[in-house]
PDB file of C-alpha atoms in Angstrom:
ATOM      1  CA  SER C   1      13.224 -12.080   3.859  1.00 67.00           C
ATOM      2  CA  TYR C   2      12.742  -9.965   0.775  1.00 77.00           C
ATOM      3  CA  VAL C   3      14.001  -6.394   1.214  1.00 86.00           C
ATOM      4  CA  LEU C   4      13.505  -3.661  -1.367  1.00 95.00           C
ATOM      5  CA  THR C   5      16.254  -1.084  -1.070  1.00 96.00           C
ATOM      6  CA  GLN C   6      15.648   2.508  -2.097  1.00 98.00           C
ATOM      7  CA  PRO C   7      17.910   5.546  -1.699  1.00 98.00           C
ATOM      8  CA  PRO C   8      16.737   7.569   1.311  1.00 97.00           C
ATOM      9  CA  SER C   9      16.657  10.799  -0.637  1.00 98.00           C
ATOM     10  CA  VAL C  10      16.874  12.245  -4.134  1.00 98.00           C
ATOM     11  CA  SER C  11      17.202  15.931  -4.900  1.00 97.00           C
ATOM     12  CA  VAL C  12      16.352  17.400  -8.271  1.00 97.00           C
ATOM     13  CA  ALA C  13      15.975  20.854  -9.791  1.00 98.00           C
ATOM     14  CA  PRO C  14      12.676  21.868 -11.368  1.00 97.00           C
ATOM     15  CA  GLY C  15      12.433  20.826 -14.986  1.00 97.00           C
ATOM     16  CA  LYS C  16      15.063  18.111 -14.614  1.00 98.00           C
ATOM     17  CA  THR C  17      14.669  14.339 -14.366  1.00 98.00           C
ATOM     18  CA  ALA C  18      14.496  12.364 -11.125  1.00 98.00           C
ATOM     19  CA  ARG C  19      15.261   8.662 -11.037  1.00 98.00           C
ATOM     20  CA  ILE C  20      14.343   6.567  -8.017  1.00 98.00           C
ATOM     21  CA  THR C  21      15.680   3.060  -7.797  1.00 98.00           C
ATOM     22  CA  CYS C  22      14.324  -0.028  -6.068  1.00 98.00           C
ATOM     23  CA  GLY C  23      16.803  -2.842  -5.726  1.00 96.00           C
ATOM     24  CA  GLU C  24      16.655  -6.530  -4.916  1.00 94.00           C
ATOM     25  CA  ASN C  25      18.068  -9.701  -6.417  1.00 92.00           C
ATOM     26  CA  ASN C  26      16.159 -10.580  -9.593  1.00 93.00           C
ATOM     27  CA  ILE C  27      13.474  -7.946  -9.060  1.00 95.00           C
ATOM     28  CA  GLY C  28      13.169  -7.973 -12.835  1.00 96.00           C
ATOM     29  CA  THR C  29      11.240 -11.223 -12.533  1.00 94.00           C
ATOM     30  CA  LYS C  30       8.528  -9.536 -10.445  1.00 94.00           C
ATOM     31  CA  SER C  31       5.909  -6.893 -11.131  1.00 95.00           C
ATOM     32  CA  VAL C  32       6.772  -3.606  -9.419  1.00 97.00           C
ATOM     33  CA  HIS C  33       4.321  -0.926  -8.338  1.00 98.00           C
ATOM     34  CA  TRP C  34       5.149   2.642  -7.264  1.00 98.00           C
ATOM     35  CA  TYR C  35       3.367   4.986  -4.881  1.00 98.00           C
ATOM     36  CA  GLN C  36       3.677   8.694  -4.188  1.00 98.00           C
ATOM     37  CA  GLN C  37       2.858   9.919  -0.690  1.00 98.00           C
ATOM     38  CA  LYS C  38       2.673  13.537   0.372  1.00 98.00           C
ATOM     39  CA  PRO C  39       2.724  14.528   4.060  1.00 96.00           C
ATOM     40  CA  GLY C  40      -0.488  13.714   5.867  1.00 96.00           C
ATOM     41  CA  GLN C  41      -2.030  12.023   2.834  1.00 98.00           C
ATOM     42  CA  ALA C  42      -2.696   8.476   1.728  1.00 98.00           C
ATOM     43  CA  PRO C  43      -0.388   6.986  -0.898  1.00 98.00           C
ATOM     44  CA  VAL C  44      -1.244   7.452  -4.560  1.00 98.00           C
ATOM     45  CA  LEU C  45      -0.486   4.748  -7.107  1.00 98.00           C
ATOM     46  CA  VAL C  46       1.613   6.249  -9.907  1.00 98.00           C
ATOM     47  CA  ILE C  47       2.968   3.162 -11.729  1.00 98.00           C
ATOM     48  CA  TYR C  48       1.794  -0.455 -11.689  1.00 97.00           C
ATOM     49  CA  TYR C  49       3.011  -3.609 -13.386  1.00 96.00           C
ATOM     50  CA  ASP C  50       6.414  -1.981 -13.933  1.00 97.00           C
ATOM     51  CA  THR C  51       5.331   0.519 -16.591  1.00 98.00           C
ATOM     52  CA  ASP C  52       1.569   1.179 -16.555  1.00 97.00           C
ATOM     53  CA  ARG C  53       0.115   4.485 -15.409  1.00 98.00           C
ATOM     54  CA  PRO C  54      -3.311   4.723 -13.738  1.00 97.00           C
ATOM     55  CA  SER C  55      -5.773   7.143 -15.196  1.00 96.00           C
ATOM     56  CA  GLY C  56      -4.969  10.710 -14.170  1.00 96.00           C
ATOM     57  CA  ILE C  57      -1.246  10.186 -13.604  1.00 98.00           C
ATOM     58  CA  PRO C  58       0.847  12.462 -15.857  1.00 97.00           C
ATOM     59  CA  GLU C  59       2.962  10.947 -18.612  1.00 97.00           C
ATOM     60  CA  ARG C  60       5.966  12.489 -16.855  1.00 98.00           C
ATOM     61  CA  PHE C  61       5.886   9.431 -14.585  1.00 98.00           C
ATOM     62  CA  SER C  62       7.350   6.275 -16.091  1.00 98.00           C
ATOM     63  CA  GLY C  63       8.778   3.000 -14.863  1.00 98.00           C
ATOM     64  CA  SER C  64      11.196   0.291 -15.874  1.00 98.00           C
ATOM     65  CA  ASN C  65      12.322  -2.986 -14.372  1.00 98.00           C
ATOM     66  CA  SER C  66      15.203  -5.258 -15.297  1.00 97.00           C
ATOM     67  CA  GLY C  67      17.762  -7.410 -13.576  1.00 97.00           C
ATOM     68  CA  ASP C  68      18.230  -6.366  -9.975  1.00 97.00           C
ATOM     69  CA  THR C  69      16.799  -2.829 -10.255  1.00 98.00           C
ATOM     70  CA  ALA C  70      13.439  -1.224 -10.898  1.00 98.00           C
ATOM     71  CA  THR C  71      13.350   2.498 -11.608  1.00 98.00           C
ATOM     72  CA  LEU C  72      10.718   5.195 -11.334  1.00 98.00           C
ATOM     73  CA  THR C  73      11.511   8.158 -13.572  1.00 98.00           C
ATOM     74  CA  ILE C  74       9.920  11.558 -13.146  1.00 98.00           C
ATOM     75  CA  SER C  75      10.576  13.826 -16.118  1.00 98.00           C
ATOM     76  CA  ARG C  76      10.278  17.613 -16.105  1.00 98.00           C
ATOM     77  CA  VAL C  77      10.018  17.621 -12.338  1.00 98.00           C
ATOM     78  CA  GLU C  78       7.621  20.079 -10.747  1.00 97.00           C
ATOM     79  CA  ALA C  79       7.407  21.417  -7.212  1.00 97.00           C
ATOM     80  CA  GLY C  80       4.267  19.338  -6.696  1.00 97.00           C
ATOM     81  CA  ASP C  81       6.265  16.127  -7.209  1.00 98.00           C
ATOM     82  CA  GLU C  82       7.979  16.628  -3.877  1.00 98.00           C
ATOM     83  CA  ALA C  83       6.928  13.600  -1.826  1.00 98.00           C
ATOM     84  CA  ASP C  84       7.953  10.200  -0.510  1.00 98.00           C
ATOM     85  CA  TYR C  85       7.964   7.402  -3.073  1.00 98.00           C
ATOM     86  CA  TYR C  86       7.638   3.671  -2.327  1.00 98.00           C
ATOM     87  CA  CYS C  87       8.071   0.638  -4.532  1.00 98.00           C
ATOM     88  CA  GLN C  88       6.138  -2.576  -3.916  1.00 97.00           C
ATOM     89  CA  VAL C  89       6.207  -6.166  -5.113  1.00 96.00           C
ATOM     90  CA  TRP C  90       4.451  -9.419  -4.339  1.00 93.00           C
ATOM     91  CA  ASP C  91       7.027 -11.854  -2.985  1.00 89.00           C
ATOM     92  CA  ARG C  92       5.832 -15.306  -3.965  1.00 87.00           C
ATOM     93  CA  SER C  93       8.310 -17.155  -1.779  1.00 86.00           C
ATOM     94  CA  SER C  94       7.150 -15.541   1.455  1.00 84.00           C
ATOM     95  CA  GLU C  95       3.577 -14.994   0.251  1.00 86.00           C
ATOM     96  CA  HIS C  96       3.322 -11.333   1.056  1.00 90.00           C
ATOM     97  CA  TYR C  97       3.480  -7.811  -0.303  1.00 94.00           C
ATOM     98  CA  VAL C  98       6.765  -6.056   0.348  1.00 95.00           C
ATOM     99  CA  PHE C  99       7.191  -2.297   0.272  1.00 97.00           C
ATOM    100  CA  GLY C 100      10.458  -0.549  -0.355  1.00 97.00           C
ATOM    101  CA  THR C 101      12.215   1.528   2.270  1.00 96.00           C
ATOM    102  CA  GLY C 102      11.016   4.753   0.676  1.00 97.00           C
ATOM    103  CA  THR C 103      12.701   7.698  -1.038  1.00 98.00           C
ATOM    104  CA  LYS C 104      12.128  11.332  -0.203  1.00 98.00           C
ATOM    105  CA  VAL C 105      12.222  13.453  -3.346  1.00 98.00           C
ATOM    106  CA  THR C 106      13.155  17.069  -2.765  1.00 98.00           C
ATOM    107  CA  VAL C 107      12.662  19.662  -5.490  1.00 97.00           C
ATOM    108  CA  LEU C 108      15.381  22.272  -5.174  1.00 95.00           C
TER     109      LEU C 108
ATOM    110  CA  GLN O   1     -16.958   7.213  -7.508  1.00 92.00           C
ATOM    111  CA  LEU O   2     -15.291   4.671  -5.243  1.00 95.00           C
ATOM    112  CA  HIS O   3     -14.683   5.820  -1.682  1.00 97.00           C
ATOM    113  CA  LEU O   4     -13.232   3.955   1.296  1.00 98.00           C
ATOM    114  CA  GLN O   5     -13.511   5.161   4.884  1.00 98.00           C
ATOM    115  CA  GLU O   6     -11.795   3.665   7.920  1.00 98.00           C
ATOM    116  CA  SER O   7     -13.414   3.885  11.345  1.00 98.00           C
ATOM    117  CA  GLY O   8     -12.655   2.686  14.842  1.00 96.00           C
ATOM    118  CA  PRO O   9     -11.107   3.693  18.168  1.00 96.00           C
ATOM    119  CA  GLY O  10      -8.127   5.994  18.018  1.00 95.00           C
ATOM    120  CA  LEU O  11      -6.677   4.633  21.247  1.00 97.00           C
ATOM    121  CA  VAL O  12      -6.183   1.023  22.276  1.00 98.00           C
ATOM    122  CA  ARG O  13      -4.582  -0.241  25.464  1.00 98.00           C
ATOM    123  CA  PRO O  14      -1.582  -2.574  25.347  1.00 97.00           C
ATOM    124  CA  SER O  15      -2.440  -6.295  25.157  1.00 97.00           C
ATOM    125  CA  GLU O  16      -5.969  -5.519  23.939  1.00 98.00           C
ATOM    126  CA  THR O  17      -7.442  -5.962  20.464  1.00 98.00           C
ATOM    127  CA  LEU O  18      -7.474  -3.268  17.797  1.00 98.00           C
ATOM    128  CA  SER O  19     -10.649  -3.274  15.707  1.00 98.00           C
ATOM    129  CA  LEU O  20     -11.210  -1.236  12.552  1.00 98.00           C
ATOM    130  CA  THR O  21     -13.857  -1.191   9.855  1.00 98.00           C
ATOM    131  CA  CYS O  22     -13.615  -0.019   6.261  1.00 98.00           C
ATOM    132  CA  THR O  23     -16.867   1.172   4.714  1.00 98.00           C
ATOM    133  CA  VAL O  24     -16.990   1.032   0.929  1.00 97.00           C
ATOM    134  CA  SER O  25     -19.170   3.275  -1.207  1.00 96.00           C
ATOM    135  CA  GLY O  26     -19.346   3.408  -4.965  1.00 93.00           C
ATOM    136  CA  ASP O  27     -18.715  -0.307  -5.417  1.00 90.00           C
ATOM    137  CA  SER O  28     -20.205  -3.515  -4.096  1.00 91.00           C
ATOM    138  CA  ILE O  29     -17.851  -5.792  -2.207  1.00 92.00           C
ATOM    139  CA  SER O  30     -20.013  -8.815  -2.994  1.00 89.00           C
ATOM    140  CA  GLY O  31     -20.365  -7.872  -6.650  1.00 81.00           C
ATOM    141  CA  SER O  32     -16.668  -7.510  -7.352  1.00 84.00           C
ATOM    142  CA  THR O  33     -13.701  -9.847  -7.629  1.00 90.00           C
ATOM    143  CA  TYR O  34     -11.231  -7.649  -5.776  1.00 93.00           C
ATOM    144  CA  TYR O  35      -9.150  -8.603  -2.781  1.00 94.00           C
ATOM    145  CA  TRP O  36      -9.586  -5.679  -0.391  1.00 95.00           C
ATOM    146  CA  GLY O  37      -6.564  -4.760   1.688  1.00 97.00           C
ATOM    147  CA  TRP O  38      -5.286  -3.293   4.936  1.00 98.00           C
ATOM    148  CA  ILE O  39      -1.955  -1.467   5.118  1.00 98.00           C
ATOM    149  CA  ARG O  40      -0.438   0.441   8.029  1.00 98.00           C
ATOM    150  CA  GLN O  41       2.248   3.063   8.492  1.00 98.00           C
ATOM    151  CA  PRO O  42       3.920   3.783  11.841  1.00 98.00           C
ATOM    152  CA  PRO O  43       4.565   7.481  12.421  1.00 97.00           C
ATOM    153  CA  GLY O  44       7.540   8.639  10.375  1.00 96.00           C
ATOM    154  CA  LYS O  45       8.099   5.187   8.889  1.00 97.00           C
ATOM    155  CA  GLY O  46       7.284   3.224   5.752  1.00 97.00           C
ATOM    156  CA  LEU O  47       4.317   1.188   4.593  1.00 97.00           C
ATOM    157  CA  ASP O  48       3.574  -2.258   6.003  1.00 97.00           C
ATOM    158  CA  TRP O  49       1.049  -4.630   4.401  1.00 97.00           C
ATOM    159  CA  ILE O  50      -1.289  -6.361   6.860  1.00 97.00           C
ATOM    160  CA  GLY O  51      -3.504  -8.556   4.704  1.00 96.00           C
ATOM    161  CA  ASN O  52      -6.229  -8.885   2.060  1.00 96.00           C
ATOM    162  CA  ILE O  53      -9.735 -10.305   2.035  1.00 95.00           C
ATOM    163  CA  TYR O  54     -12.142 -11.443  -0.674  1.00 93.00           C
ATOM    164  CA  TYR O  55     -15.931 -11.030  -0.485  1.00 91.00           C
ATOM    165  CA  SER O  56     -16.235 -14.739   0.214  1.00 91.00           C
ATOM    166  CA  GLY O  57     -14.093 -14.348   3.325  1.00 92.00           C
ATOM    167  CA  SER O  58     -10.952 -15.814   1.821  1.00 93.00           C
ATOM    168  CA  THR O  59      -7.914 -14.118   3.323  1.00 94.00           C
ATOM    169  CA  TYR O  60      -4.155 -13.935   3.159  1.00 93.00           C
ATOM    170  CA  TYR O  61      -2.030 -12.187   5.736  1.00 95.00           C
ATOM    171  CA  ASN O  62       1.451 -10.841   6.289  1.00 95.00           C
ATOM    172  CA  PRO O  63       3.318 -13.802   7.815  1.00 93.00           C
ATOM    173  CA  SER O  64       4.819 -11.533  10.476  1.00 94.00           C
ATOM    174  CA  LEU O  65       1.332 -10.602  11.733  1.00 96.00           C
ATOM    175  CA  LYS O  66      -0.610 -13.723  10.856  1.00 95.00           C
ATOM    176  CA  SER O  67      -0.876 -15.050  14.406  1.00 97.00           C
ATOM    177  CA  ARG O  68      -2.571 -11.847  15.593  1.00 98.00           C
ATOM    178  CA  VAL O  69      -4.682 -10.779  12.579  1.00 98.00           C
ATOM    179  CA  THR O  70      -8.249 -11.599  11.681  1.00 98.00           C
ATOM    180  CA  MET O  71     -10.118 -10.040   8.781  1.00 98.00           C
ATOM    181  CA  SER O  72     -13.785 -10.377   8.022  1.00 97.00           C
ATOM    182  CA  VAL O  73     -16.324  -9.033   5.550  1.00 96.00           C
ATOM    183  CA  ASP O  74     -19.948  -7.948   5.972  1.00 95.00           C
ATOM    184  CA  THR O  75     -21.450  -7.772   2.501  1.00 92.00           C
ATOM    185  CA  SER O  76     -24.827  -6.580   3.835  1.00 94.00           C
ATOM    186  CA  LYS O  77     -23.155  -3.425   5.105  1.00 96.00           C
ATOM    187  CA  ASN O  78     -20.564  -3.263   2.314  1.00 96.00           C
ATOM    188  CA  GLN O  79     -17.806  -3.284   4.917  1.00 97.00           C
ATOM    189  CA  PHE O  80     -14.715  -5.261   5.746  1.00 97.00           C
ATOM    190  CA  SER O  81     -12.929  -5.316   9.060  1.00 98.00           C
ATOM    191  CA  LEU O  82      -9.587  -5.810  10.752  1.00 98.00           C
ATOM    192  CA  ARG O  83      -8.836  -7.179  14.193  1.00 98.00           C
ATOM    193  CA  LEU O  84      -5.304  -7.183  15.566  1.00 98.00           C
ATOM    194  CA  SER O  85      -4.866  -8.850  18.940  1.00 98.00           C
ATOM    195  CA  SER O  86      -2.310  -8.427  21.725  1.00 98.00           C
ATOM    196  CA  VAL O  87      -1.252  -4.990  20.551  1.00 98.00           C
ATOM    197  CA  THR O  88       1.877  -3.216  21.728  1.00 98.00           C
ATOM    198  CA  ALA O  89       3.271   0.261  21.165  1.00 97.00           C
ATOM    199  CA  ALA O  90       4.843  -1.073  17.959  1.00 98.00           C
ATOM    200  CA  ASP O  91       1.335  -1.365  16.487  1.00 98.00           C
ATOM    201  CA  THR O  92       0.805   2.398  16.742  1.00 98.00           C
ATOM    202  CA  ALA O  93       0.264   3.498  13.150  1.00 98.00           C
ATOM    203  CA  VAL O  94      -2.007   5.044  10.584  1.00 98.00           C
ATOM    204  CA  TYR O  95      -4.155   2.207   9.250  1.00 98.00           C
ATOM    205  CA  TYR O  96      -5.388   2.335   5.649  1.00 98.00           C
ATOM    206  CA  CYS O  97      -7.873   0.217   3.775  1.00 98.00           C
ATOM    207  CA  ALA O  98      -7.488  -0.030   0.021  1.00 97.00           C
ATOM    208  CA  ARG O  99      -8.746  -1.655  -3.176  1.00 96.00           C
ATOM    209  CA  PRO O 100      -6.418  -2.943  -5.897  1.00 95.00           C
ATOM    210  CA  ILE O 101      -6.410  -1.530  -9.406  1.00 94.00           C
ATOM    211  CA  THR O 102      -7.448  -4.827 -10.987  1.00 91.00           C
ATOM    212  CA  PRO O 103      -9.412  -7.813  -9.722  1.00 90.00           C
ATOM    213  CA  GLY O 104      -7.649 -10.876  -8.438  1.00 82.00           C
ATOM    214  CA  ARG O 105      -4.790 -11.383  -6.061  1.00 82.00           C
ATOM    215  CA  HIS O 106      -1.414  -9.677  -5.739  1.00 83.00           C
ATOM    216  CA  ASN O 107      -2.251  -6.412  -7.471  1.00 91.00           C
ATOM    217  CA  ALA O 108      -1.294  -2.791  -6.788  1.00 96.00           C
ATOM    218  CA  PHE O 109      -3.457  -0.811  -4.380  1.00 97.00           C
ATOM    219  CA  HIS O 110      -5.239   1.928  -6.308  1.00 97.00           C
ATOM    220  CA  VAL O 111      -7.985   3.424  -4.185  1.00 97.00           C
ATOM    221  CA  TRP O 112      -7.111   4.162  -0.563  1.00 98.00           C
ATOM    222  CA  GLY O 113      -9.041   5.396   2.420  1.00 98.00           C
ATOM    223  CA  GLN O 114      -7.820   8.550   4.124  1.00 98.00           C
ATOM    224  CA  GLY O 115      -6.330   6.487   6.944  1.00 98.00           C
ATOM    225  CA  THR O 116      -6.981   6.457  10.658  1.00 98.00           C
ATOM    226  CA  LEU O 117      -4.390   6.862  13.392  1.00 98.00           C
ATOM    227  CA  VAL O 118      -4.486   4.233  16.106  1.00 98.00           C
ATOM    228  CA  ALA O 119      -2.310   4.765  19.153  1.00 98.00           C
ATOM    229  CA  VAL O 120      -1.506   1.976  21.557  1.00 98.00           C
ATOM    230  CA  SER O 121      -1.047   3.378  25.033  1.00 96.00           C
ATOM    231  CA  SER O 122      -2.190   2.852  28.585  1.00 95.00           C
TER     232      SER O 122
END
């Protein structure tokens, strides 16, 4: 089955750049979505269709997708960005949405 | 403004059926072309997609849950529902309903309910 692999954790200092990867064979051929989830809250969509940002999401959040890796980049990281982040794709072969394993971002 | 609210029992006994309803306000299920979704999250774990439903009743489910899941829609009440049969402790999770960001199938979930915790225990 399709498995989206993310690093369990990423640590970043305030003001620096965090990069969260989402890996699977040929993920570049799929549309990738990214969610931010803070403790006790519902997920928030931060990037969809690889690079698009929903209304209200800061420009500091950006996405890319090529080859076997999709990446969520958070520039000028703030304390409020500390959260779990999940990638998601639609896997056509198995006909279902797949979420990544999740990455906990810690702001130092 | 679009708002989704899950409701249902917080405790279900093993082998019984979990039933949840999502009430939509700020949009009409029957007037839109969105596939409304259910997603769950076991405590301390990641997100797990359950299935989606269209206002017409058309559905598609996670293959791993398909044999136990039934979704339905009540356009008169602007609600859609989830039933999961033969539950076990592994079905203990926060259950979310959500609407995608664009109409049609296979799109990112944009608006989420607050979630409701369902525990499976005797």
